[in-house]
Amino acid sequence: MAIIDEKLVAKVVGEVLARLNNQPAKTSSTHSGFGVYEEMGSAIEAAQRSFEKLRDGGIAARKKAIEVIRKLCVKKAQEWGEIEFHETKIGRLDHKIEKLKICGVLVPGVEMIDRMAFSGDSGLTVIDHAPWGVIGAITPSTHSVPTLTGNAINMIAAGNAVVFNTHPSAAKCAAIAIREYNQAIFSETGISDLLTTVIKPSLDTFEAMCKSPLVKLLCVTGGPAVVAAAMKSGKRAVCAGPGNPPVVVDETADLDLAARSIIQGASYDNNLLCIGEKEVFVVASVADKLMEALRKAGAVHLNANQVEQLAAKAFLFPKGQGVGCPHPDVNRDLVGRDAAVLPKSIGLDIPPSTQLLFGETKEDHIFVDEEQMMPFIPIVRMPDVDTAIKAAIKAEHGYKHTGIMHSQNIRNLTKMAQEIDTTLFIKNGPCMTGLGLGGEGFLSFSIATPTGEGVTTPMTFTRSRRCVMVDNLNLF
Ligand code: NAD
């Protein structure tokens, strides 16, 4: 990981925030704060005005705005990656930078917007995919600026403006990016507030967003609580919810490739990705060989006692309830921390270059059941592939998020693909190939799982509208 000059980053964040604070967000309905407002109502009204201007500017204005975002997220990847890393203190700087750079090339734009026409004896019917207007987007702490960047490209491509309620612990980096995106978009299009937010997002500003009649659609990226809250709001919500992606390794797998893929995927941004490998079910006949391959590829093997000690530190239980409580909380002090930091919590020193820790557990272990979001992965020995697939389906909890398999057996691959029923199913590679990084396809950091839209695209943020001309305008 690149070494960061903490003081320099603190200085940059301080300067940018001072600029934000010294140019207070205008709350009047006529002036722009370049997207950053004190009140949610002002942020929504500004987005509505910008939506109307974008509509007047047509597809050409959408293209210009998207082009600005693509260029800026690549140009600012290093600076914004450092600011986000400094603010959230989770994940890895090199991956924060990469996640921003890939937004510039892998997130689709206006070319994804579909249209249809039906011409016949009764005339001509056209189906267009129109914008909603202002979309309310809720973003996670795990990738604040990348998620908002991907949402911005997708939503503007579809003709919308966006108001963000960002995660409070990743709100400053988001405000900085929103402000700079708007300034750059303004100089190209004359539209100043296509992306808006509030300086201090909270549950109250979330409520205000949900209640506003100007917000026509919600897009939520986060864990179970925010998905439940959005679904109760009464508004239509595109929900990119939690995952707990299992990996199955069968006896036909290329074990060296499987080990390298598991390390690459589960250590990416210190396992903050919702698609990241979270537990492995391996057929017993190759379990020892897989663990040997993991060690050979640089992962550090914890023994049973060390795994239990780490589990005791990694999960917290509501007061008065011990292990066995159905809803433990992940210890936020260990979420997204470096692999070398985790063992320190149990008094163990390992090489600082270590990317991933692993250890053998039973199928019902807390590390299997919970979305740990830290670079430790449990390995579970299973008697055969069918039992492994069943266990993987149980560990996935019906989130319909991501499943991964390493196998050369087409029947086994097909069986798991069909039975696990996840939005992403990845074969013989690390998780990020499912989002176009090393695999084919496009990127979004909002993968709509419980609501079924999948990896979100501009089309996700459109309304289908049909226009019918009776008995005329057909050309025959
Ligand atoms: P989080 O659920 O703590 O926060 C996500 C967002 O929801 C934040 O903006 C937060 O302020 C808000 N929020 C949380 N509880 C809320 C409530 N009750 N009412 C209103 N708003 C609320 O999640 P996080 O730790 O920031 O992110 C990690 C989680 O997000 C993991 O579960 C991960 O799997 C999931 N995630 C999913 C995707 C996806 O595409 N499906 C992408 C990234 C992260």
CSV table of C-alpha atoms in Angstrom, one decimal, residues 193-457:
chain,number,residue,atom,x,y,z
A,193,ASP,CA,-26.6,21.7,-9.1
A,194,LEU,CA,-27.2,18.4,-10.9
A,195,LEU,CA,-25.7,16.7,-7.8
A,196,THR,CA,-26.6,18.1,-4.4
A,197,THR,CA,-26.1,17.1,-0.7
A,198,VAL,CA,-26.2,18.4,2.8
A,199,ILE,CA,-23.2,19.3,4.9
A,200,LYS,CA,-24.4,17.2,7.8
A,201,PRO,CA,-26.4,14.2,6.6
A,202,SER,CA,-28.5,12.4,9.3
A,203,LEU,CA,-31.5,10.3,9.8
A,204,ASP,CA,-33.5,13.6,9.9
A,205,THR,CA,-32.2,14.6,6.5
A,206,PHE,CA,-33.0,11.1,5.2
A,207,GLU,CA,-36.6,11.5,6.5
A,208,ALA,CA,-36.8,14.9,4.8
A,209,MET,CA,-35.6,13.4,1.5
A,210,CYS,CA,-38.1,10.5,1.8
A,211,LYS,CA,-41.0,12.9,2.5
A,212,SER,CA,-40.3,15.5,-0.2
A,213,PRO,CA,-42.8,15.4,-3.1
A,214,LEU,CA,-39.9,16.5,-5.4
A,215,VAL,CA,-37.9,13.3,-4.8
A,216,LYS,CA,-39.5,10.8,-7.1
A,217,LEU,CA,-37.3,7.7,-6.7
A,218,LEU,CA,-34.8,6.5,-4.0
A,219,CYS,CA,-31.6,4.6,-4.6
A,220,VAL,CA,-30.2,3.1,-1.5
A,221,THR,CA,-26.7,1.5,-1.2
A,222,GLY,CA,-26.0,0.1,2.2
A,223,GLY,CA,-26.8,-2.5,4.8
A,224,PRO,CA,-30.1,-4.1,6.1
A,225,ALA,CA,-31.3,-1.1,8.2
A,226,VAL,CA,-31.3,1.5,5.4
A,227,VAL,CA,-32.9,-1.0,2.9
A,228,ALA,CA,-35.7,-1.6,5.4
A,229,ALA,CA,-36.1,2.2,6.0
A,230,ALA,CA,-36.3,3.0,2.3
A,231,MET,CA,-38.8,0.2,1.7
A,232,LYS,CA,-41.0,1.6,4.4
A,233,SER,CA,-40.8,5.1,3.0
A,234,GLY,CA,-43.7,4.7,0.6
A,235,LYS,CA,-41.5,5.8,-2.3
A,236,ARG,CA,-40.3,3.4,-5.0
A,237,ALA,CA,-36.8,2.4,-4.0
A,238,VAL,CA,-34.0,0.8,-5.9
A,239,CYS,CA,-32.1,-1.0,-3.1
A,240,ALA,CA,-28.5,-2.2,-3.3
A,241,GLY,CA,-28.4,-4.2,-0.1
A,242,PRO,CA,-26.0,-6.2,1.9
A,243,GLY,CA,-24.2,-9.4,0.8
A,244,ASN,CA,-22.3,-12.2,2.4
A,245,PRO,CA,-20.7,-13.9,-0.7
A,246,PRO,CA,-19.8,-17.6,-0.3
A,247,VAL,CA,-17.1,-19.3,-2.4
A,248,VAL,CA,-17.4,-23.0,-3.3
A,249,VAL,CA,-14.2,-24.9,-4.3
A,250,ASP,CA,-14.7,-28.4,-5.7
A,251,GLU,CA,-12.3,-31.2,-6.3
A,252,THR,CA,-11.8,-30.3,-10.0
A,253,ALA,CA,-10.8,-26.6,-9.3
A,254,ASP,CA,-7.4,-25.2,-10.3
A,255,LEU,CA,-6.4,-24.7,-6.6
A,256,ASP,CA,-3.6,-22.2,-7.2
A,257,LEU,CA,-5.9,-20.0,-9.3
A,258,ALA,CA,-8.6,-20.4,-6.6
A,259,ALA,CA,-6.2,-19.4,-3.9
A,260,ARG,CA,-4.9,-16.4,-5.8
A,261,SER,CA,-8.5,-15.3,-6.6
A,262,ILE,CA,-9.7,-15.7,-3.1
A,263,ILE,CA,-6.8,-13.5,-1.8
A,264,GLN,CA,-7.3,-10.9,-4.5
A,265,GLY,CA,-11.0,-10.6,-4.0
A,266,ALA,CA,-11.3,-10.9,-0.2
A,267,SER,CA,-8.4,-8.5,0.4
A,268,TYR,CA,-9.6,-5.9,-2.1
A,269,ASP,CA,-10.0,-2.6,-0.1
A,270,ASN,CA,-9.6,-4.9,3.0
A,271,ASN,CA,-12.8,-6.8,2.2
A,272,LEU,CA,-15.1,-3.8,2.2
A,273,LEU,CA,-16.7,-4.7,-1.1
A,274,CYS,CA,-20.3,-6.1,-0.8
A,275,ILE,CA,-19.3,-8.6,-3.6
A,276,GLY,CA,-16.1,-9.6,-1.7
A,277,GLU,CA,-15.5,-13.2,-0.9
A,278,LYS,CA,-16.6,-13.7,2.8
A,279,GLU,CA,-16.4,-17.5,3.4
A,280,VAL,CA,-15.1,-20.6,1.6
A,281,PHE,CA,-16.7,-24.0,1.4
A,282,VAL,CA,-14.1,-26.5,0.1
A,283,VAL,CA,-14.6,-30.2,-0.7
A,284,ALA,CA,-12.7,-32.1,1.9
A,285,SER,CA,-10.5,-34.1,-0.5
A,286,VAL,CA,-8.8,-30.8,-1.6
A,287,ALA,CA,-9.2,-28.7,1.5
A,288,ASP,CA,-5.6,-29.2,2.7
A,289,LYS,CA,-4.2,-28.5,-0.7
A,290,LEU,CA,-6.3,-25.3,-1.0
A,291,MET,CA,-5.0,-24.0,2.4
A,292,GLU,CA,-1.5,-24.9,1.3
A,293,ALA,CA,-2.0,-22.9,-1.9
A,294,LEU,CA,-3.4,-19.9,0.1
A,295,ARG,CA,-0.2,-20.0,2.3
A,296,LYS,CA,2.0,-20.3,-0.8
A,297,ALA,CA,0.2,-17.2,-2.3
A,298,GLY,CA,1.0,-15.2,0.8
A,299,ALA,CA,-2.1,-15.5,3.1
A,300,VAL,CA,-1.5,-16.1,6.8
A,301,HIS,CA,-3.1,-19.2,8.4
A,302,LEU,CA,-4.5,-18.7,11.9
A,303,ASN,CA,-5.0,-21.7,14.1
A,304,ALA,CA,-8.4,-22.6,15.7
A,305,ASN,CA,-7.5,-20.8,18.9
A,306,GLN,CA,-6.4,-17.6,17.1
A,307,VAL,CA,-9.6,-17.7,15.0
A,308,GLU,CA,-11.7,-17.8,18.2
A,309,GLN,CA,-9.8,-15.0,19.8
A,310,LEU,CA,-10.2,-12.8,16.6
A,311,ALA,CA,-13.9,-13.6,16.4
A,312,ALA,CA,-14.3,-12.5,20.1
A,313,LYS,CA,-12.8,-9.1,19.0
A,314,ALA,CA,-14.5,-8.8,15.6
A,315,PHE,CA,-18.1,-9.1,16.8
A,316,LEU,CA,-19.9,-7.2,19.5
A,317,PHE,CA,-23.0,-8.3,21.2
A,318,PRO,CA,-25.8,-6.1,22.5
A,319,LYS,CA,-25.6,-5.6,26.3
A,320,GLY,CA,-26.8,-8.6,28.3
A,321,GLN,CA,-26.6,-11.0,25.4
A,322,GLY,CA,-23.6,-13.3,24.7
A,323,VAL,CA,-22.6,-15.4,21.7
A,324,GLY,CA,-25.7,-16.9,20.2
A,325,CYS,CA,-27.5,-13.5,20.0
A,326,PRO,CA,-29.0,-13.4,16.6
A,327,HIS,CA,-27.8,-9.9,15.7
A,328,PRO,CA,-24.2,-9.2,16.7
A,329,ASP,CA,-22.6,-6.0,15.4
A,330,VAL,CA,-19.3,-6.0,13.5
A,331,ASN,CA,-16.7,-4.2,15.5
A,332,ARG,CA,-16.2,-0.9,13.6
A,333,ASP,CA,-12.7,-0.6,15.0
A,334,LEU,CA,-11.7,-3.7,12.9
A,335,VAL,CA,-13.9,-3.2,9.8
A,336,GLY,CA,-11.7,-2.4,6.7
A,337,ARG,CA,-8.4,-2.5,8.7
A,338,ASP,CA,-5.2,-4.0,7.2
A,339,ALA,CA,-4.7,-7.7,7.5
A,340,ALA,CA,-1.6,-7.1,9.6
A,341,VAL,CA,-3.6,-4.9,12.1
A,342,LEU,CA,-6.3,-7.6,12.9
A,343,PRO,CA,-3.9,-10.0,14.7
A,344,LYS,CA,-2.5,-7.2,16.8
A,345,SER,CA,-5.9,-7.2,18.6
A,346,ILE,CA,-5.1,-10.7,19.8
A,347,GLY,CA,-1.4,-10.0,20.5
A,348,LEU,CA,0.0,-11.5,17.3
A,349,ASP,CA,2.5,-10.0,15.0
A,350,ILE,CA,2.5,-10.9,11.3
A,351,PRO,CA,4.4,-9.4,8.3
A,352,PRO,CA,3.0,-6.0,7.4
A,353,SER,CA,2.8,-7.0,3.7
A,354,THR,CA,0.1,-9.6,4.5
A,355,GLN,CA,-3.1,-9.1,2.5
A,356,LEU,CA,-5.4,-11.8,3.9
A,357,LEU,CA,-5.8,-14.0,6.9
A,358,PHE,CA,-7.7,-17.3,6.9
A,359,GLY,CA,-8.5,-20.1,9.3
A,360,GLU,CA,-10.6,-23.3,9.4
A,361,THR,CA,-14.0,-23.1,11.0
A,362,LYS,CA,-17.2,-25.0,11.3
A,363,GLU,CA,-20.1,-24.3,9.0
A,364,ASP,CA,-22.1,-22.4,11.7
A,365,HIS,CA,-19.2,-20.2,12.8
A,366,ILE,CA,-20.0,-16.5,13.3
A,367,PHE,CA,-17.4,-15.6,10.6
A,368,VAL,CA,-19.4,-17.6,8.2
A,369,ASP,CA,-22.7,-16.2,9.2
A,370,GLU,CA,-21.9,-12.5,9.4
A,371,GLU,CA,-20.6,-10.0,6.8
A,372,GLN,CA,-17.3,-9.4,8.5
A,373,MET,CA,-15.9,-6.7,6.1
A,374,MET,CA,-12.3,-7.3,7.2
A,375,PRO,CA,-9.5,-9.3,5.6
A,376,PHE,CA,-10.0,-12.6,7.4
A,377,ILE,CA,-11.8,-15.4,5.6
A,378,PRO,CA,-13.1,-18.7,7.2
A,379,ILE,CA,-12.5,-22.0,5.4
A,380,VAL,CA,-15.1,-24.7,5.9
A,381,ARG,CA,-14.3,-28.4,4.9
A,382,MET,CA,-17.4,-30.1,3.3
A,383,PRO,CA,-17.8,-33.8,2.4
A,384,ASP,CA,-18.9,-33.1,-1.2
A,385,VAL,CA,-19.8,-30.4,-3.7
A,386,ASP,CA,-23.6,-30.8,-3.1
A,387,THR,CA,-23.2,-30.2,0.6
A,388,ALA,CA,-20.9,-27.3,-0.1
A,389,ILE,CA,-23.5,-25.7,-2.4
A,390,LYS,CA,-26.2,-26.1,0.2
A,391,ALA,CA,-24.0,-24.5,2.9
A,392,ALA,CA,-23.2,-21.6,0.5
A,393,ILE,CA,-26.8,-21.0,-0.1
A,394,LYS,CA,-27.5,-20.9,3.7
A,395,ALA,CA,-24.6,-18.5,4.3
A,396,GLU,CA,-25.8,-16.2,1.6
A,397,HIS,CA,-29.0,-15.6,3.7
A,398,GLY,CA,-31.2,-15.1,0.6
A,399,TYR,CA,-29.6,-11.7,0.0
A,400,LYS,CA,-29.5,-12.6,-3.7
A,401,HIS,CA,-26.2,-10.8,-3.9
A,402,THR,CA,-23.1,-12.7,-5.0
A,403,GLY,CA,-21.9,-16.3,-5.2
A,404,ILE,CA,-18.5,-17.5,-6.4
A,405,MET,CA,-17.3,-21.0,-7.5
A,406,HIS,CA,-14.0,-22.5,-8.5
A,407,SER,CA,-14.5,-25.7,-10.6
A,408,GLN,CA,-13.8,-27.2,-14.0
A,409,ASN,CA,-17.0,-29.3,-13.8
A,410,ILE,CA,-19.7,-27.8,-16.0
A,411,ARG,CA,-22.5,-29.6,-14.2
A,412,ASN,CA,-21.3,-28.4,-10.8
A,413,LEU,CA,-21.0,-24.8,-12.1
A,414,THR,CA,-24.4,-24.9,-13.6
A,415,LYS,CA,-26.0,-26.5,-10.5
A,416,MET,CA,-24.6,-23.8,-8.2
A,417,ALA,CA,-25.4,-21.0,-10.6
A,418,GLN,CA,-29.1,-22.1,-10.8
A,419,GLU,CA,-29.6,-22.9,-7.1
A,420,ILE,CA,-27.9,-20.0,-5.4
A,421,ASP,CA,-30.0,-17.5,-7.4
A,422,THR,CA,-27.7,-14.6,-6.8
A,423,THR,CA,-27.5,-11.3,-8.8
A,424,LEU,CA,-23.8,-12.0,-9.6
A,425,PHE,CA,-22.3,-15.5,-10.0
A,426,ILE,CA,-18.6,-15.6,-10.7
A,427,LYS,CA,-16.8,-18.7,-12.0
A,428,ASN,CA,-13.0,-19.2,-11.6
A,429,GLY,CA,-12.0,-15.6,-10.8
A,430,PRO,CA,-12.0,-13.0,-8.0
A,431,CYS,CA,-15.2,-11.1,-7.1
A,432,MET,CA,-14.3,-7.9,-8.9
A,433,THR,CA,-14.5,-9.6,-12.3
A,434,GLY,CA,-18.3,-9.4,-11.7
A,435,LEU,CA,-18.1,-5.6,-12.0
A,436,GLY,CA,-15.9,-5.4,-15.1
A,437,LEU,CA,-12.6,-5.3,-13.4
A,438,GLY,CA,-10.8,-8.2,-15.1
A,439,GLY,CA,-14.1,-9.6,-16.4
A,440,GLU,CA,-16.4,-8.5,-19.2
A,441,GLY,CA,-19.2,-6.1,-18.5
A,442,PHE,CA,-19.8,-2.7,-17.0
A,443,LEU,CA,-19.5,-1.2,-13.5
A,444,SER,CA,-21.7,0.3,-10.9
A,445,PHE,CA,-21.1,0.3,-7.1
A,446,SER,CA,-24.8,0.0,-6.5
A,447,ILE,CA,-26.0,-3.6,-7.2
A,448,ALA,CA,-29.7,-3.7,-6.6
A,449,THR,CA,-30.2,-7.0,-5.0
A,450,PRO,CA,-33.5,-7.3,-3.0
A,451,THR,CA,-35.4,-5.1,-5.6
A,452,GLY,CA,-34.0,-7.0,-8.6
A,453,GLU,CA,-32.6,-4.4,-10.9
A,454,GLY,CA,-29.1,-5.9,-10.7
A,455,VAL,CA,-25.9,-4.0,-11.4
A,456,THR,CA,-27.5,-0.6,-11.9
A,457,THR,CA,-27.3,1.2,-15.3
